[in-house]
JSON list of N, CA and C in Angstrom, two decimals:
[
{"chain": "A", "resi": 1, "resn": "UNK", "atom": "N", "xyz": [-30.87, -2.51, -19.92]},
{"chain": "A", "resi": 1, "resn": "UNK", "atom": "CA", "xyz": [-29.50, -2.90, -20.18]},
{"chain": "A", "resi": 1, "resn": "UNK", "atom": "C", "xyz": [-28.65, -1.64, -20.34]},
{"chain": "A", "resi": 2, "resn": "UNK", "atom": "N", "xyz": [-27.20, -1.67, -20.03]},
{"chain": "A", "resi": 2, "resn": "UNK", "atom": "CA", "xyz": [-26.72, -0.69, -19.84]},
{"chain": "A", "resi": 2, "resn": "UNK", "atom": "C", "xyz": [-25.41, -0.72, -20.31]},
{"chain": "A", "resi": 3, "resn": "UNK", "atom": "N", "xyz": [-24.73, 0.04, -21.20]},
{"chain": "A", "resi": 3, "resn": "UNK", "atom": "CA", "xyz": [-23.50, 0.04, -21.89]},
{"chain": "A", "resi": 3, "resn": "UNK", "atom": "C", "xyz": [-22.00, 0.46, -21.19]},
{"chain": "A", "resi": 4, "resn": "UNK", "atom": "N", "xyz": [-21.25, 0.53, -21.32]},
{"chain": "A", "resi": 4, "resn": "UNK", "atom": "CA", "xyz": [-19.94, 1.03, -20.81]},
{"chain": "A", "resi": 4, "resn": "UNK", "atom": "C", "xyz": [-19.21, 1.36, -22.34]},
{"chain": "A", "resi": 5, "resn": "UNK", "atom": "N", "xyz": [-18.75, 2.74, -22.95]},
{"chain": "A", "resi": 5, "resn": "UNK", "atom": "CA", "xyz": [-18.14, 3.08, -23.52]},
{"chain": "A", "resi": 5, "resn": "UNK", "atom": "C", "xyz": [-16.51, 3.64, -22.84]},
{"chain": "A", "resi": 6, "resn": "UNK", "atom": "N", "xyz": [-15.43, 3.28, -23.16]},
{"chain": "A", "resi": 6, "resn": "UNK", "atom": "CA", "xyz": [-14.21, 3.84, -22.79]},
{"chain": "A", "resi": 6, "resn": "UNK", "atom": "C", "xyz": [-13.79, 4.95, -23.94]},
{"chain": "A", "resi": 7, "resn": "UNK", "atom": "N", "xyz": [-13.85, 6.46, -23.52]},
{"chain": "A", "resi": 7, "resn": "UNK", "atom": "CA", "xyz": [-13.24, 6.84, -24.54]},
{"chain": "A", "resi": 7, "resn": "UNK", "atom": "C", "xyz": [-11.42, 7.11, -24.14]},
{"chain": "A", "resi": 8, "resn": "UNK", "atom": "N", "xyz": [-11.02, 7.23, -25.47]},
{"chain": "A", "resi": 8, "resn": "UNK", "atom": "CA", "xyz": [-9.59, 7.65, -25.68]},
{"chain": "A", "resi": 8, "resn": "UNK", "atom": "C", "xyz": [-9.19, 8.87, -24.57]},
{"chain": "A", "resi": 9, "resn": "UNK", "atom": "N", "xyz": [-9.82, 9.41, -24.54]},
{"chain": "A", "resi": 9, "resn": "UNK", "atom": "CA", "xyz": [-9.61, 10.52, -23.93]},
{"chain": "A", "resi": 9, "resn": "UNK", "atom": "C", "xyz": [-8.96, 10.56, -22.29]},
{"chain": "A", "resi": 10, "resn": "UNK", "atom": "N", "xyz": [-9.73, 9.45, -21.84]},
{"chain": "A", "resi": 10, "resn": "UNK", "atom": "CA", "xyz": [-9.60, 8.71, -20.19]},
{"chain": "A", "resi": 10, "resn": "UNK", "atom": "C", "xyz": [-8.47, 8.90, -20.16]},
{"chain": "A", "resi": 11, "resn": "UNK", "atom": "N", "xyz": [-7.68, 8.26, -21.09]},
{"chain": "A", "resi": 11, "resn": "UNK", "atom": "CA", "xyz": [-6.39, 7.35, -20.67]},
{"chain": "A", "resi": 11, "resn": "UNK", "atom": "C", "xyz": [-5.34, 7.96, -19.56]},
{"chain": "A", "resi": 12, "resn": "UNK", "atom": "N", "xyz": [-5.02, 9.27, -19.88]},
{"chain": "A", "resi": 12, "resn": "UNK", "atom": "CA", "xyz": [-4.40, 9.66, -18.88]},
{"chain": "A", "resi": 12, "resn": "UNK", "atom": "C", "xyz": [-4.80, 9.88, -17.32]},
{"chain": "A", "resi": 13, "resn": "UNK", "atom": "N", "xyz": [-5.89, 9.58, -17.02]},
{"chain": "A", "resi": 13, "resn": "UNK", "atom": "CA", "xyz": [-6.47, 9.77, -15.64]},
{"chain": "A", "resi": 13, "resn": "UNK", "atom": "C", "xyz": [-6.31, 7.87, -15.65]},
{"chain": "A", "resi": 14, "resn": "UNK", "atom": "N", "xyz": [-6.87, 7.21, -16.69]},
{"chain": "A", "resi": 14, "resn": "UNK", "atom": "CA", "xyz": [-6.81, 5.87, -16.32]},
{"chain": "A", "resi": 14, "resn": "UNK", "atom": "C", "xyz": [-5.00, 5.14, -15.87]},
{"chain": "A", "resi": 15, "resn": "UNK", "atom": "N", "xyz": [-4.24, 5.84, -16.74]},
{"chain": "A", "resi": 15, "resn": "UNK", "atom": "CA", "xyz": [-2.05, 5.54, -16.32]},
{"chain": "A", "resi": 15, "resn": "UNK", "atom": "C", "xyz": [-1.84, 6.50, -15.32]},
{"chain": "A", "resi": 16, "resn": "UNK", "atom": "N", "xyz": [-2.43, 7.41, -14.28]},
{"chain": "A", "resi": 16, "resn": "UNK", "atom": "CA", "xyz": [-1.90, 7.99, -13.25]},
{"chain": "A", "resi": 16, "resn": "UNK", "atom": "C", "xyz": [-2.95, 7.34, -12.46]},
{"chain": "A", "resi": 17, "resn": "UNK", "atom": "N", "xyz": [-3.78, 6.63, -12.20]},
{"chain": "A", "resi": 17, "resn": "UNK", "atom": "CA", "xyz": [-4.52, 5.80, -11.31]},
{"chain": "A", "resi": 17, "resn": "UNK", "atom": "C", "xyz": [-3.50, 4.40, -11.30]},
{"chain": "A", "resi": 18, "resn": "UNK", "atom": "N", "xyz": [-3.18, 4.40, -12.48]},
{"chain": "A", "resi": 18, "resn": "UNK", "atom": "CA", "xyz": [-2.36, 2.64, -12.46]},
{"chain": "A", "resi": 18, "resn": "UNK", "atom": "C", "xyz": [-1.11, 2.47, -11.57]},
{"chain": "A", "resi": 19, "resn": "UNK", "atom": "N", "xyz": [-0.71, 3.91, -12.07]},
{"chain": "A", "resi": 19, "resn": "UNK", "atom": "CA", "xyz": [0.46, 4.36, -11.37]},
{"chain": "A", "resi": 19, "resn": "UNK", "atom": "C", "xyz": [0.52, 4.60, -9.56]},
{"chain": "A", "resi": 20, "resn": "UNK", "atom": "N", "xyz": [-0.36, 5.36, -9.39]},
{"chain": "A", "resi": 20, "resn": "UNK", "atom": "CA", "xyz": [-0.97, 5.50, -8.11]},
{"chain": "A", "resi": 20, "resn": "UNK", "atom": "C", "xyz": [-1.02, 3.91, -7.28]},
{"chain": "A", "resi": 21, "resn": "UNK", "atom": "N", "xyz": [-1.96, 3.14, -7.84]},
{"chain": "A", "resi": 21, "resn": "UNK", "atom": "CA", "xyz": [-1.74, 1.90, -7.37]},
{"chain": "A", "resi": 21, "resn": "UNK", "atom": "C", "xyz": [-0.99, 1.44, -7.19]},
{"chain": "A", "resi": 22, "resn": "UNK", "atom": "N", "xyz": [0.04, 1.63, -7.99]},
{"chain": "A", "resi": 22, "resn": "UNK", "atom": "CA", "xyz": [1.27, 0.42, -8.05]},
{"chain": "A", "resi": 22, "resn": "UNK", "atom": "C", "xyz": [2.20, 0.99, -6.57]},
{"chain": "A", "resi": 23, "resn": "UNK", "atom": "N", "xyz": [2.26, 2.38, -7.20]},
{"chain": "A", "resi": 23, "resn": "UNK", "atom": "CA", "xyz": [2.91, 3.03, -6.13]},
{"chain": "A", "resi": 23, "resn": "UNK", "atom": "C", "xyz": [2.55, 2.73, -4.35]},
{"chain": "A", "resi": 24, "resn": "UNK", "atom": "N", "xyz": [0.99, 2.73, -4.22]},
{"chain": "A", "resi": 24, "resn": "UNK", "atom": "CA", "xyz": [0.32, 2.83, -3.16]},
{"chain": "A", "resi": 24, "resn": "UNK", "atom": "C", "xyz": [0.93, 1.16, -2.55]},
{"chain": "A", "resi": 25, "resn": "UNK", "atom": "N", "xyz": [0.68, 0.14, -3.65]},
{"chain": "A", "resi": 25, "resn": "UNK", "atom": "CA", "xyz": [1.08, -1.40, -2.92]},
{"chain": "A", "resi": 25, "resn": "UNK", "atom": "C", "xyz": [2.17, -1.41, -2.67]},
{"chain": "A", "resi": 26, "resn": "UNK", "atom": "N", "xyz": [3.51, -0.71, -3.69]},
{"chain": "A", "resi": 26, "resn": "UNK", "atom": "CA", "xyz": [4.85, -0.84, -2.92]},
{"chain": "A", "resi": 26, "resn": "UNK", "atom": "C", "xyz": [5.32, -0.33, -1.57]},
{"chain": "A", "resi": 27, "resn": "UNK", "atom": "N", "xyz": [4.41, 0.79, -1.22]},
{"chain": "A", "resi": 27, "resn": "UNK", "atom": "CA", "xyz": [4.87, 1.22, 0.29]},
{"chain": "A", "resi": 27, "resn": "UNK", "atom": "C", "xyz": [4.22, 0.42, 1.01]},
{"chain": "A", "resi": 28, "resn": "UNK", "atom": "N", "xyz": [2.97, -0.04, 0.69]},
{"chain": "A", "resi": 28, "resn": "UNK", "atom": "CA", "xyz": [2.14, -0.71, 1.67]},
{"chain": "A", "resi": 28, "resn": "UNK", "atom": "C", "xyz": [3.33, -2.17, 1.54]},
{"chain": "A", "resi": 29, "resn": "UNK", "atom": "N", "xyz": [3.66, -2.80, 0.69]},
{"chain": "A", "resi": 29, "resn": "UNK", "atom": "CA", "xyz": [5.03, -3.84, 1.05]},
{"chain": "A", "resi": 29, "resn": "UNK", "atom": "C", "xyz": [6.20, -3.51, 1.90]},
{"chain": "A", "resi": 30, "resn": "UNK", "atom": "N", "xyz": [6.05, -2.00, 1.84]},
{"chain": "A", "resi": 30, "resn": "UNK", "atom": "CA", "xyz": [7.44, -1.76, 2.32]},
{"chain": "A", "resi": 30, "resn": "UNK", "atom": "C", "xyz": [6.92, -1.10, 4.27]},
{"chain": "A", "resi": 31, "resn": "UNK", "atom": "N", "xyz": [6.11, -1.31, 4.28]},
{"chain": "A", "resi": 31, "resn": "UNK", "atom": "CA", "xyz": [5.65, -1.00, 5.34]},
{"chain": "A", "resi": 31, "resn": "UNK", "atom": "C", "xyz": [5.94, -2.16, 6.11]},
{"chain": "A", "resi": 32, "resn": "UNK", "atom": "N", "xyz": [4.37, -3.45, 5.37]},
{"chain": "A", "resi": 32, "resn": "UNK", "atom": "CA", "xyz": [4.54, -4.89, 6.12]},
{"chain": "A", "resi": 32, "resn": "UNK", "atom": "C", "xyz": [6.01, -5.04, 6.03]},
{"chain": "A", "resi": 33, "resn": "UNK", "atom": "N", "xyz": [7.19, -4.86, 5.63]},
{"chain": "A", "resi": 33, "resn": "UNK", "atom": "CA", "xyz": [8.51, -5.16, 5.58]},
{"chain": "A", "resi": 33, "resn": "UNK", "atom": "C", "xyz": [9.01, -4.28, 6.99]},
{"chain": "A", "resi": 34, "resn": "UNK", "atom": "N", "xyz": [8.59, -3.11, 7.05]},
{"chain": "A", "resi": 34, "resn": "UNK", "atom": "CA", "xyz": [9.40, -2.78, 8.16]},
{"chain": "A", "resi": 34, "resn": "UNK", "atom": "C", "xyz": [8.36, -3.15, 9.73]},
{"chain": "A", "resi": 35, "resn": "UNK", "atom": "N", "xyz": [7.12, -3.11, 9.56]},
{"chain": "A", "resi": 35, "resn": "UNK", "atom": "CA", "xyz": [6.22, -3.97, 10.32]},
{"chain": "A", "resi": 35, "resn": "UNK", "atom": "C", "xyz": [7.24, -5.65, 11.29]},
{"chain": "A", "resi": 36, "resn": "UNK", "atom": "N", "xyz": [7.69, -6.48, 9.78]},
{"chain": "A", "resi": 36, "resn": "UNK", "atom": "CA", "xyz": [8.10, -7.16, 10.15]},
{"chain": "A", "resi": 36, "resn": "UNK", "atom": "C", "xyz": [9.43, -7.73, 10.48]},
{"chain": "A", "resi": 37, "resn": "UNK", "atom": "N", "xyz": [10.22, -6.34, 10.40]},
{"chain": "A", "resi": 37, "resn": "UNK", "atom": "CA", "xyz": [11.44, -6.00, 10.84]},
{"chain": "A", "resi": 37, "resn": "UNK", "atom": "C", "xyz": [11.32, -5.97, 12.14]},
{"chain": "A", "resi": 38, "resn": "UNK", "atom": "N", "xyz": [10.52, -4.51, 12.81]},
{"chain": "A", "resi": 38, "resn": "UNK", "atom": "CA", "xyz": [10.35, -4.25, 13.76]},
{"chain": "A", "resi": 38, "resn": "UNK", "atom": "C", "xyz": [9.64, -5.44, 15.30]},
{"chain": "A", "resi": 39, "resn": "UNK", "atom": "N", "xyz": [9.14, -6.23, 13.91]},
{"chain": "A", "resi": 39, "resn": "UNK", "atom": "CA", "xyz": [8.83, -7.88, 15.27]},
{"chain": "A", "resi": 39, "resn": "UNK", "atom": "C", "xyz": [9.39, -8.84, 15.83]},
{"chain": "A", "resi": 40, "resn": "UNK", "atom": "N", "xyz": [10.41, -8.92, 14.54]},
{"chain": "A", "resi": 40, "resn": "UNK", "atom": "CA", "xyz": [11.73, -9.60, 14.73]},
{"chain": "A", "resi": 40, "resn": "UNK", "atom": "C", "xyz": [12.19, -9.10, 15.88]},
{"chain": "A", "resi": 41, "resn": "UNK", "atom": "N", "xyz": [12.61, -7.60, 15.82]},
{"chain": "A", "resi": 41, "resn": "UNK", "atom": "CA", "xyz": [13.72, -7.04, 16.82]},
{"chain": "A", "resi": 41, "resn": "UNK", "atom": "C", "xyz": [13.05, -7.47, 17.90]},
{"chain": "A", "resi": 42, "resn": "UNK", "atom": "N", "xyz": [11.89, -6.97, 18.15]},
{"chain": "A", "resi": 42, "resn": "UNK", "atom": "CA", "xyz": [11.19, -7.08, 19.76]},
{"chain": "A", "resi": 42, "resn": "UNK", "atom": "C", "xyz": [10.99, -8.58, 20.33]},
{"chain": "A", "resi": 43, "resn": "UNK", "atom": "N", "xyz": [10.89, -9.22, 19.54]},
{"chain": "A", "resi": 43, "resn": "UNK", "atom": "CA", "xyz": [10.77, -10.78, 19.40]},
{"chain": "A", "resi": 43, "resn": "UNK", "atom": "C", "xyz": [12.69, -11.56, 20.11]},
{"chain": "A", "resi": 44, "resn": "UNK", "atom": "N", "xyz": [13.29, -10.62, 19.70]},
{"chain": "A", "resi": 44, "resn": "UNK", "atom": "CA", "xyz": [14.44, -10.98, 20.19]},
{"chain": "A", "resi": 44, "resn": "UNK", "atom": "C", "xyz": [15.13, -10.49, 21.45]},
{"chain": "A", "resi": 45, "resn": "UNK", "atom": "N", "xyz": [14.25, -9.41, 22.17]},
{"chain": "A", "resi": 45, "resn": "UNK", "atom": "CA", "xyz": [14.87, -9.27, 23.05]},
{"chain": "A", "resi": 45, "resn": "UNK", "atom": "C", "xyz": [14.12, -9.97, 24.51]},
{"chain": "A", "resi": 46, "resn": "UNK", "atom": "N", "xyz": [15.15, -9.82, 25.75]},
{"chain": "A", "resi": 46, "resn": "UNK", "atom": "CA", "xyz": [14.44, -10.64, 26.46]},
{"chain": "A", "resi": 46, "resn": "UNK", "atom": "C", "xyz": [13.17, -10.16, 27.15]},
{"chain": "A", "resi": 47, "resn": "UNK", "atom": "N", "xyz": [12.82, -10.82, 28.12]},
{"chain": "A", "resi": 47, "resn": "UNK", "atom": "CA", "xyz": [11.60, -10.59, 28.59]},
{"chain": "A", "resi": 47, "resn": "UNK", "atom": "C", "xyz": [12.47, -8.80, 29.56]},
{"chain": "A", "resi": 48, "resn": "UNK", "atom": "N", "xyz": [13.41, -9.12, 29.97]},
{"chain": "A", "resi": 48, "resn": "UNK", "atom": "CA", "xyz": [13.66, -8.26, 31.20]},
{"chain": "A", "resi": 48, "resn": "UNK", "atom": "C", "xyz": [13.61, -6.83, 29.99]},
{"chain": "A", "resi": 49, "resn": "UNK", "atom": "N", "xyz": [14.30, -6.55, 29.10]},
{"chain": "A", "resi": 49, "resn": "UNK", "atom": "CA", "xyz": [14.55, -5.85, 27.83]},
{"chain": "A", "resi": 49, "resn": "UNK", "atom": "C", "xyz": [13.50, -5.38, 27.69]},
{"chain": "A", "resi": 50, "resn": "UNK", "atom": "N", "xyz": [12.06, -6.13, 27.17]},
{"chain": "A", "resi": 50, "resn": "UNK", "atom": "CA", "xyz": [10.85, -5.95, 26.94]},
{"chain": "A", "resi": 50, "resn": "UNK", "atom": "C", "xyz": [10.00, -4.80, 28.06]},
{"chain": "A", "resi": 51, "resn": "UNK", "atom": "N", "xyz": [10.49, -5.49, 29.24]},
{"chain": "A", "resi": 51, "resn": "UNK", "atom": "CA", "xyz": [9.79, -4.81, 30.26]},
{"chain": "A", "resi": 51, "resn": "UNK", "atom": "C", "xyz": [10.56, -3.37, 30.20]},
{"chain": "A", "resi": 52, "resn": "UNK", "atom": "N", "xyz": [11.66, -2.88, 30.02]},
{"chain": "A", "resi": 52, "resn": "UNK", "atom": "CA", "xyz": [12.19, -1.84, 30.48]},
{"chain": "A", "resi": 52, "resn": "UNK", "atom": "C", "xyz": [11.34, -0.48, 29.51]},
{"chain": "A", "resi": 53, "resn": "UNK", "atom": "N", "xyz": [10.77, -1.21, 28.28]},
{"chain": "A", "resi": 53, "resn": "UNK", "atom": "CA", "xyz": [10.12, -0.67, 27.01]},
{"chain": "A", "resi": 53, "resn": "UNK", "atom": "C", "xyz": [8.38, -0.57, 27.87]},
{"chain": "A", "resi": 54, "resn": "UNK", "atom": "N", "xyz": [8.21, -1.34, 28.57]},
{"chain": "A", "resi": 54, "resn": "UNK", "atom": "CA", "xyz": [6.66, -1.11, 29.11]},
{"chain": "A", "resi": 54, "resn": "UNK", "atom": "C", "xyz": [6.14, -2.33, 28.29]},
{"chain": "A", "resi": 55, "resn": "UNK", "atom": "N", "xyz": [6.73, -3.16, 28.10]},
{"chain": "A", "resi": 55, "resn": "UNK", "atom": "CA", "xyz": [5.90, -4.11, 26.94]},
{"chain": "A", "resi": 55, "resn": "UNK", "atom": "C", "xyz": [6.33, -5.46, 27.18]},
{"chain": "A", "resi": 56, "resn": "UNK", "atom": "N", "xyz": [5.23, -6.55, 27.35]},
{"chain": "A", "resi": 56, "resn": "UNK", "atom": "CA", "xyz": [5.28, -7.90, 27.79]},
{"chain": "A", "resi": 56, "resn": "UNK", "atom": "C", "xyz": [5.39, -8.90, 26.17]},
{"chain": "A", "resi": 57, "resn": "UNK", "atom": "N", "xyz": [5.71, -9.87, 25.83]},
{"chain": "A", "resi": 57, "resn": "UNK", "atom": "CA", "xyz": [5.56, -10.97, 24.88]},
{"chain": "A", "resi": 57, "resn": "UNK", "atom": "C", "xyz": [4.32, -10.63, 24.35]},
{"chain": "A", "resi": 58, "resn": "UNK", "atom": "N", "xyz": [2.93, -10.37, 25.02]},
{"chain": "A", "resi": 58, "resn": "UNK", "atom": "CA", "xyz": [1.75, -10.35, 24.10]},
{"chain": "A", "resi": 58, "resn": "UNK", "atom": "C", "xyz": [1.57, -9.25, 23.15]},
{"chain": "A", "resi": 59, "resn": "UNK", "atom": "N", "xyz": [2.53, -7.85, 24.05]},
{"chain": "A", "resi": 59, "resn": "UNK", "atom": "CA", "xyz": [2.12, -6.85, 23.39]},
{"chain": "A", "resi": 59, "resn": "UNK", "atom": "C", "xyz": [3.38, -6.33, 21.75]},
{"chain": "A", "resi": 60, "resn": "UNK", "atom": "N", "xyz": [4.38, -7.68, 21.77]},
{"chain": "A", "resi": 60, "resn": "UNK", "atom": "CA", "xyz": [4.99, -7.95, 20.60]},
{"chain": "A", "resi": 60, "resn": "UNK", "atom": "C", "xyz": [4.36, -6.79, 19.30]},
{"chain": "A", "resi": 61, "resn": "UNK", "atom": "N", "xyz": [3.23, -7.87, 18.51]},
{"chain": "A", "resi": 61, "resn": "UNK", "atom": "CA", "xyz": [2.55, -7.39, 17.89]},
{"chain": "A", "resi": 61, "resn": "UNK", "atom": "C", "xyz": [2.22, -6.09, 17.33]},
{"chain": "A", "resi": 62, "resn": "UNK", "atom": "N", "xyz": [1.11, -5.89, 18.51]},
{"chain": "A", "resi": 62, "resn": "UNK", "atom": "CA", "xyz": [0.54, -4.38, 18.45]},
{"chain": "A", "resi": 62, "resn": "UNK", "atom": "C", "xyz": [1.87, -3.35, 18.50]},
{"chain": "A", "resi": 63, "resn": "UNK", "atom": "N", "xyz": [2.88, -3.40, 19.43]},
{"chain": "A", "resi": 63, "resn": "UNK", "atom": "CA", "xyz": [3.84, -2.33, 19.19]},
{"chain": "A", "resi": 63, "resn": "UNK", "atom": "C", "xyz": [4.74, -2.31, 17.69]},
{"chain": "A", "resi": 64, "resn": "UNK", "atom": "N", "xyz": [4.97, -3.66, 17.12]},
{"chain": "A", "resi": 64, "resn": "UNK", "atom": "CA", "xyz": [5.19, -3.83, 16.23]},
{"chain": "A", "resi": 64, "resn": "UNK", "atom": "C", "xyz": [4.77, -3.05, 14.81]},
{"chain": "A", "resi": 65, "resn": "UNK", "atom": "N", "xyz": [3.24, -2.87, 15.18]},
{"chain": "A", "resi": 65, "resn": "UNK", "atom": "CA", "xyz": [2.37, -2.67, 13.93]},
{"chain": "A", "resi": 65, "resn": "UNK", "atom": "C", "xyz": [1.78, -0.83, 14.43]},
{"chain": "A", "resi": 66, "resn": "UNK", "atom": "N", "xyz": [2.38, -0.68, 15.67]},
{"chain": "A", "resi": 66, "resn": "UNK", "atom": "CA", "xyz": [2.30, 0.94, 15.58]},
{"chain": "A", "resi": 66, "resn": "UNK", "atom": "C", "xyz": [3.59, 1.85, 15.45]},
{"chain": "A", "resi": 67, "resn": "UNK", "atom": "N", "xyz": [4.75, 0.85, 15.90]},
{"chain": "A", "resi": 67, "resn": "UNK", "atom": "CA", "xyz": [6.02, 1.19, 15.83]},
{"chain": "A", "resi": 67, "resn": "UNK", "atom": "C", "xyz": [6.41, 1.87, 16.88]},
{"chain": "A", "resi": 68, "resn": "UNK", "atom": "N", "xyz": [6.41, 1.43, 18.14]},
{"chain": "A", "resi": 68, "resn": "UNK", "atom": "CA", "xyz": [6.32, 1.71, 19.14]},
{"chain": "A", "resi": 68, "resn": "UNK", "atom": "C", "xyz": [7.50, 1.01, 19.29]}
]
């Protein structure tokens, strides 16, 4: 059997990890946000539009999510 003690001491490596996280999910939101900005736009233009970019309806997506 095996124990887990937390000492006091952690704490500051444990609130700049919390921090880190929090930080790390808001860009990763703000990413999928511009992700899904950028699908919209392509999503709206026409097919002829699309083509002038090198890019058909399927490839929506993927350019979307490289930002292409």
């Amino acid at each position: 059997m095996s124990t887990v003690s937390l000492s006091r001491h952690s704490s500051p490596d444990f609130f700049s990890r919390v921090v880190e996280s929090v930080a790390a999910f808001f860009e990763a939101v703000g990413e999928g946000r511009r992700i899904a900005q950028r699908y919209e736009a392509l999503s709206r233009l026409s097919d002829v539009a699309l083509a002038r970019r090198g890019l058909t309806r399927q490839d929506i997506a993927r350019a979307a999510v490289t930002g292409r």
